[in-house]
Short mmCIF file of C-alpha atoms and ligand atoms in Angstrom, two decimals:
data_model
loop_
_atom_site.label_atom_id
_atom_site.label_comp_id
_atom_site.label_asym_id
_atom_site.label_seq_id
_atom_site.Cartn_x
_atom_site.Cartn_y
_atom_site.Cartn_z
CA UNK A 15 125.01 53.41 -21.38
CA UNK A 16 129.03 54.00 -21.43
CA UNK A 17 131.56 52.80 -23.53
CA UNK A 18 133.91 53.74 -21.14
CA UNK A 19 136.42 50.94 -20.33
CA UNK A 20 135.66 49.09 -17.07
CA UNK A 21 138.02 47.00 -14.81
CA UNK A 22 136.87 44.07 -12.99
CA UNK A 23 139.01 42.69 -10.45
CA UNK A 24 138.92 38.82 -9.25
CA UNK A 25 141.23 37.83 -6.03
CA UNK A 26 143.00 35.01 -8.73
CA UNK A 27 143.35 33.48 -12.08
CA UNK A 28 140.67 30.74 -11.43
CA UNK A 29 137.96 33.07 -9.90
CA UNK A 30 138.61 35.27 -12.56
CA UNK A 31 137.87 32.55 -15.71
CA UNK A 32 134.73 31.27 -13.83
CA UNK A 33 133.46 34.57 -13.19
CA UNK A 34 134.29 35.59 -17.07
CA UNK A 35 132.25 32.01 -18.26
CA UNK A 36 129.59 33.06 -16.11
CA UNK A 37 129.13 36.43 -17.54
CA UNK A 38 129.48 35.27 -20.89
CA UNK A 39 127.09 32.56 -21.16
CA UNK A 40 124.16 34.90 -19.29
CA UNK A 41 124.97 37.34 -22.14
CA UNK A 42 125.47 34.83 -24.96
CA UNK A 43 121.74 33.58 -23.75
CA UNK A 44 120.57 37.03 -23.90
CA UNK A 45 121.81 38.19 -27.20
CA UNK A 46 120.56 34.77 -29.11
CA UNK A 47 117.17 35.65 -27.45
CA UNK A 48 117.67 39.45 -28.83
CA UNK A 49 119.79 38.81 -32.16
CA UNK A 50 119.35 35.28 -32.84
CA UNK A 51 122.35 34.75 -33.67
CA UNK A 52 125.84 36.02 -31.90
CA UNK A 53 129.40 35.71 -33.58
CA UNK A 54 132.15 35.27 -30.49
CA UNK A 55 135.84 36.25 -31.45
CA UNK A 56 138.34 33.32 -29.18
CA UNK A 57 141.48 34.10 -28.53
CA UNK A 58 144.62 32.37 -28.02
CA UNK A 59 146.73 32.33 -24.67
CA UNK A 60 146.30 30.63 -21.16
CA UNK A 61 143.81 32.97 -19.71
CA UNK A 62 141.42 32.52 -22.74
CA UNK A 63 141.93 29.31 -22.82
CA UNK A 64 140.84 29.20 -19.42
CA UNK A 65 138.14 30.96 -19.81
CA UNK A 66 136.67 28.40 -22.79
CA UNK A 67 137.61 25.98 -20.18
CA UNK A 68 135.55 27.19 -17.68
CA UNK A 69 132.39 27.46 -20.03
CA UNK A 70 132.86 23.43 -20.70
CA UNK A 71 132.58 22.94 -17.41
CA UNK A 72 129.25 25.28 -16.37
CA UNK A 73 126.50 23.80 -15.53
CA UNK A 74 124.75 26.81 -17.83
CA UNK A 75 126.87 25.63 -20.99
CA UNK A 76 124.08 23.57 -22.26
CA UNK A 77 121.62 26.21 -21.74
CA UNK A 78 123.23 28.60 -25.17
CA UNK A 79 121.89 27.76 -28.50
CA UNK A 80 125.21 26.91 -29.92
CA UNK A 81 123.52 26.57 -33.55
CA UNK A 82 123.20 30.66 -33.53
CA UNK A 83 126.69 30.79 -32.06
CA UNK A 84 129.72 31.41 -34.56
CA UNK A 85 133.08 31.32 -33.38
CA UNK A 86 136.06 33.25 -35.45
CA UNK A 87 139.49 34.31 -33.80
CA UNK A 88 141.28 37.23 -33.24
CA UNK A 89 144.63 35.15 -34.06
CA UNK A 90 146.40 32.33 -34.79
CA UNK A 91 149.85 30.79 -34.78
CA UNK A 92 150.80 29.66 -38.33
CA UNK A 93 151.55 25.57 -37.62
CA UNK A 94 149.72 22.33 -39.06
CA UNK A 95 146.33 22.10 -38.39
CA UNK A 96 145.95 20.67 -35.20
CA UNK A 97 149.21 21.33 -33.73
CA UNK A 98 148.83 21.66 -30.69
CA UNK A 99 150.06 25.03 -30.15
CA UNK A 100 147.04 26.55 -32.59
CA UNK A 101 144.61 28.33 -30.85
CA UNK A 102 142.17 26.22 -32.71
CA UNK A 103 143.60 22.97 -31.81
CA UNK A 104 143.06 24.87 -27.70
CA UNK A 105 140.22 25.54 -28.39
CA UNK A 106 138.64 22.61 -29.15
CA UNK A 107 140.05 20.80 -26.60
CA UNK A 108 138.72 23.14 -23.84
CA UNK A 109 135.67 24.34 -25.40
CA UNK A 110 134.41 23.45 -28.56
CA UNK A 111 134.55 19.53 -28.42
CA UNK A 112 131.98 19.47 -25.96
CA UNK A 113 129.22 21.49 -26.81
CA UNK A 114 126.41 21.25 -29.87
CA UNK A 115 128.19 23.73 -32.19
CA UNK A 116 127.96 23.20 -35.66
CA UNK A 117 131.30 22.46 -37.58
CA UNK A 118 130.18 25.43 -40.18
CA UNK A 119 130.31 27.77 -37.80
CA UNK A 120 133.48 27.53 -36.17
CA UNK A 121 135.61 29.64 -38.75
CA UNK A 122 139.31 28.65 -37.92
CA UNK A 123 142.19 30.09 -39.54
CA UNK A 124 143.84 28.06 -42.50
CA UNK A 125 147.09 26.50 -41.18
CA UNK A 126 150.49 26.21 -42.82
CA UNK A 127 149.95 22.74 -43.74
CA UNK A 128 147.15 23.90 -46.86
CA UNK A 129 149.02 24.31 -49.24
CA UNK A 130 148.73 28.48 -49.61
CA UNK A 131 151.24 31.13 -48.30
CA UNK A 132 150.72 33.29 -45.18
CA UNK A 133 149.72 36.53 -47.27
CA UNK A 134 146.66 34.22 -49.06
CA UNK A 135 145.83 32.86 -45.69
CA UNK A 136 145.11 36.18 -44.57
CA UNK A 137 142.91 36.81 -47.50
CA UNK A 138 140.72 33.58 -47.29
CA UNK A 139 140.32 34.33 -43.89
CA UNK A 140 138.70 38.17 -44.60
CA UNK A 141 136.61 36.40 -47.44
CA UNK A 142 135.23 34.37 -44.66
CA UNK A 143 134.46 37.23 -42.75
CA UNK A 144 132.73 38.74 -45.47
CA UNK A 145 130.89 35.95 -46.30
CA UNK A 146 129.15 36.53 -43.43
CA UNK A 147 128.81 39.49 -42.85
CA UNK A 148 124.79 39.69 -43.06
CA UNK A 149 124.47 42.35 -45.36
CA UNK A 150 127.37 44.61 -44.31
CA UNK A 151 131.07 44.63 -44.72
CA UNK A 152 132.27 42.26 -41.99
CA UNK A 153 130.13 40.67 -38.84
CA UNK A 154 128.97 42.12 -36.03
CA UNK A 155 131.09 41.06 -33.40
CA UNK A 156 129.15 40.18 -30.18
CA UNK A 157 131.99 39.95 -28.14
CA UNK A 158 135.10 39.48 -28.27
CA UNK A 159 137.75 37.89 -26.26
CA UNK A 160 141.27 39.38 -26.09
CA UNK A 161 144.54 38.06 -23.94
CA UNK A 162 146.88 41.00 -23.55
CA UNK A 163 150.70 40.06 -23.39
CA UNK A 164 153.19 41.65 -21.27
CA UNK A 165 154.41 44.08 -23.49
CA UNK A 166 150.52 44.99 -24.19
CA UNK A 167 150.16 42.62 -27.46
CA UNK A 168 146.67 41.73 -27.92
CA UNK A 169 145.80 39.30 -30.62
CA UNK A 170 149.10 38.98 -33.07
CA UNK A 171 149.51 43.00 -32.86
CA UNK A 172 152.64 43.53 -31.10
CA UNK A 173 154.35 46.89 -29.64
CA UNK A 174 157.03 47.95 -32.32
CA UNK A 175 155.72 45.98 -35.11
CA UNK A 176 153.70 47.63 -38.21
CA UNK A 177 150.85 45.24 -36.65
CA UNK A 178 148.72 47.94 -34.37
CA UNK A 179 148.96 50.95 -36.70
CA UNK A 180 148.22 48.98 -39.73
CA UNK A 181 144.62 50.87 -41.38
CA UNK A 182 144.28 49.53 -44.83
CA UNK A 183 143.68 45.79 -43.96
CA UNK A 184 141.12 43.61 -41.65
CA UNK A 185 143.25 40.10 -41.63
CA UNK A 186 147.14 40.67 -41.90
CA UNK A 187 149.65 38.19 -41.87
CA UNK A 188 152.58 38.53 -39.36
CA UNK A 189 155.97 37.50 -40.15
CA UNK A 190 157.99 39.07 -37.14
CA UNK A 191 156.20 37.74 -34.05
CA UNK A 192 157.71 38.49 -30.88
CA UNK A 193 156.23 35.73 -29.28
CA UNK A 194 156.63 32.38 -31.14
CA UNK A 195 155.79 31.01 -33.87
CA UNK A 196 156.90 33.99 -35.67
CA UNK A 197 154.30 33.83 -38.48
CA UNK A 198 150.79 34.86 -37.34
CA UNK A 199 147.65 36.06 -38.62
CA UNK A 200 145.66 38.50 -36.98
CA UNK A 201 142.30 40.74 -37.08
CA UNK A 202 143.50 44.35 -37.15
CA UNK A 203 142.24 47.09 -34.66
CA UNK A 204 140.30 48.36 -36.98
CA UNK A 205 138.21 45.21 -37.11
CA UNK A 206 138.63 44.62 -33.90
CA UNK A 207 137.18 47.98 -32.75
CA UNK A 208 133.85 46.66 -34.73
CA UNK A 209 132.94 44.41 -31.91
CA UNK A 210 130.13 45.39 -29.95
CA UNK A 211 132.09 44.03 -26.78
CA UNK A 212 135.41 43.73 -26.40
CA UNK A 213 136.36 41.52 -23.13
CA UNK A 214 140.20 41.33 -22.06
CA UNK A 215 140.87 38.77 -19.68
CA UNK A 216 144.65 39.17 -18.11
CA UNK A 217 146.21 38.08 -14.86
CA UNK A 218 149.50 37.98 -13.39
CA UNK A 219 151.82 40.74 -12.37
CA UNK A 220 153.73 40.39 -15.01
CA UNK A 221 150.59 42.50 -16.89
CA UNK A 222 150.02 44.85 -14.80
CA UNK A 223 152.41 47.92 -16.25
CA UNK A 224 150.77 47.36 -19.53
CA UNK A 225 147.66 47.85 -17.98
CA UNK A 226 148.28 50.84 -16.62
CA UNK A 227 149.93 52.34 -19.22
CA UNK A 228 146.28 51.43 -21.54
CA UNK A 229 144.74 52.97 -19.01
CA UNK A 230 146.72 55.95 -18.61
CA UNK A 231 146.10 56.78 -22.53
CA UNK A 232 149.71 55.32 -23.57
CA UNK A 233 149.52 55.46 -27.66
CA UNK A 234 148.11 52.14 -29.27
CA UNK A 235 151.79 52.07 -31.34
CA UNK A 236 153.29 51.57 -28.13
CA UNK A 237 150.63 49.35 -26.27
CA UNK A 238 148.10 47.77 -28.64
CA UNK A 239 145.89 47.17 -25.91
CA UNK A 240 145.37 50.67 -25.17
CA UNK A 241 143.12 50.40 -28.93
CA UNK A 242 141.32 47.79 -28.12
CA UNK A 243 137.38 49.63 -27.42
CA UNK A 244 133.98 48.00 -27.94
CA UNK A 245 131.20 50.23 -29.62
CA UNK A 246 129.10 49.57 -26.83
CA UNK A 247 131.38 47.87 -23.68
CA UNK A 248 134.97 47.49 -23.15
CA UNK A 249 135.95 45.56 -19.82
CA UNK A 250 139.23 44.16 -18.72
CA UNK A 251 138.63 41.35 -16.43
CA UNK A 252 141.81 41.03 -14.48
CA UNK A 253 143.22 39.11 -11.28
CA UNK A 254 144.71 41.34 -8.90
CA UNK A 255 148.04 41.09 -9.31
CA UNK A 256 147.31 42.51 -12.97
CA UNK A 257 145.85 45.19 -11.07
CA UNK A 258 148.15 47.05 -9.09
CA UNK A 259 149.12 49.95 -11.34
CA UNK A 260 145.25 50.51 -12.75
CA UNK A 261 143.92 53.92 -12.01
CA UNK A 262 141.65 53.45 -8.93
CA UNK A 263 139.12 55.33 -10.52
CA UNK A 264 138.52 52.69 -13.27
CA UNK A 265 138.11 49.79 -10.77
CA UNK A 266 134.19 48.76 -10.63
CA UNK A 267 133.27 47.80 -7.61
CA UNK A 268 132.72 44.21 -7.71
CA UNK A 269 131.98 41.42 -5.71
CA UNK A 270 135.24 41.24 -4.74
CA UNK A 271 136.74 43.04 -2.19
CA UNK A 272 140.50 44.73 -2.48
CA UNK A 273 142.18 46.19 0.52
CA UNK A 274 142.36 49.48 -1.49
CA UNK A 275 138.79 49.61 -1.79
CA UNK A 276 136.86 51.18 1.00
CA UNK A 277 133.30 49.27 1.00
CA UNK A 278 131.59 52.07 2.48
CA UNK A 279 132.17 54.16 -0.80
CA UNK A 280 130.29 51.89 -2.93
CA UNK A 281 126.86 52.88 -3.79
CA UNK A 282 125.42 49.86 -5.38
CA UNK A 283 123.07 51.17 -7.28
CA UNK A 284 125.61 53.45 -8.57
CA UNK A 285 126.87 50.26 -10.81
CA UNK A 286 125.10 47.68 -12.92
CA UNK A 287 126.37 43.84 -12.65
CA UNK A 288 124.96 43.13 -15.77
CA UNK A 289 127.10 46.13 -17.09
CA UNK A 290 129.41 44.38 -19.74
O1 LIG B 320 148.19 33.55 -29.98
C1 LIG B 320 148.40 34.09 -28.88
O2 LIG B 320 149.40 33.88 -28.21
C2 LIG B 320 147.35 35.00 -28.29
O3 LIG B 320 146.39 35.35 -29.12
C3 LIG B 320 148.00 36.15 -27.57
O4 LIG B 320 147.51 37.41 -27.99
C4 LIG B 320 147.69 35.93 -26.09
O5 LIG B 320 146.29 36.16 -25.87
C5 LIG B 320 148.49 36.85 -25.21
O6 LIG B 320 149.87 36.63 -25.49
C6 LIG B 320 148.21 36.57 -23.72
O7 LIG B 320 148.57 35.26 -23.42
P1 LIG B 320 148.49 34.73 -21.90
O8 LIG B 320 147.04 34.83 -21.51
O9 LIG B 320 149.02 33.32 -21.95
O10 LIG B 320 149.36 35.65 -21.08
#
């Protein structure tokens, strides 16, 4: 087993959520059979959103026992609840409306219609955390999803901000956002870096220099995806035109076919499909 970080290439945006529902549905199924019970981080932006809305529309949604599934984000955008720029509000509109989940286990963020400041939204949302934590300080997280900006931002932790570097707390509230709405709340990389899995999805080439710079070791300060690492798997599942400046090395072969790739180098049983 490595926890090295894997790249996954997909020829576009589209192959690349379908392919990412696939995968996560097999393994959802497989860790409710294992665990019995699997807590999924969502997060925000149009790939991930993409991705949920993929999973509404598999044929294998139905097969997950969504009553051992709880969802939690990474971030969200401090607006009304149901605005429709929340990545709750997006989320249940690709994903969670349709499927048998129960309301008590989709763990939203407050919004900045209740009533409480950004600093005690923050703090109810770590209580919730730890209110579940089954024993220990904070859930395991199964897997979680993370949308990578271009600038490298992944969840609300932005380059140049206190955000990335920030040890001392799990849920921080953001005041400075980069990309709007300025206030945010976000998991920090230290809870982050608790997930078993942590799956990036990113496509466009407007990503692809922060992806090489992650993968080329750049500092998480500068390029908060750079910290983002699973205990067990980290995988960036990318189109390829987010692609073009990763190392070669770190491209798995897949079942898609680059012109940089030579297919006769690829020893099959030198990588494992189900390896995520
Ligand atoms: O609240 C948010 O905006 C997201 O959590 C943010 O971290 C997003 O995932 C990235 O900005 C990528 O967004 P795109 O996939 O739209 O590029």
């Amino acid at each position: 087993m490595t926890t090295d970080r894997r790249v996954l290439v997909h020829p576009d945006r589209s192959t690349l959520a379908g392919a990412v529902a696939a995968r996560f549905l097999t393994k959802l199924v497989d860790l409710i059979e294992d665990e019995g019970r699997a807590h999924v981080v969502l997060t925000g932006g149009s790939v991930g959103i993409e991705v949920l809305e993929a999973i509404a529309h598999s044929p294998g949604r139905d097969s997950v026992a969504w009553s051992a599934v709880h969802l939690w984000w990474g971030d969200e955008r401090w607006l009304p609840r149901g605005d429709a720029d929340r990545n709750e509000t997006q989320a249940r509109h690709a994903l969670i409306d349709h499927i048998a989940i129960p309301p008590h286990n989709v763990h939203a963020f407050p919004a900045s219609d209740d009533g409480i400041e950004l600093e005690q939204a923050a703090e109810r949302y770590e209580e919730a955390l730890r209110a579940h934590a089954d024993g220990a300080e904070f859930p395991t997280f199964a897997i979680t999803f993370l949308g990578v900006g271009p600038d490298g931002h992944i969840a609300s932790l932005f380059p140049d901000r206190e955000g990335p570097t920030i040890e001392r707390a799990s849920v921080i509230a953001v005041h400075d956002s980069p990309k709007p709405p300025p206030g945010r709340l976000s998991l920090t990389l230290p809870l982050l870096r608790r997930s078993e899995r942590i799956w990036l999805v990113l496509a466009g080439a407007d990503k692809a220099p922060a992806l090489g710079l992650a993968l080329a070791g750049a500092s998480f300060a500068d390029v908060p995806a750079a910290g983002a690492k699973g205990t067990k798997r980290t995988v960036f599942f990318v189109d390829e035109d987010a692609s073009a400046e990763v190392p070669e090395a770190l491209i798995a072969p897949t079942s898609y076919w680059t012109g940089a790739m030579d297919q006769s180098d690829w020893q099959p049983e030198t990588w494992r499909p189900t390896d995520t």
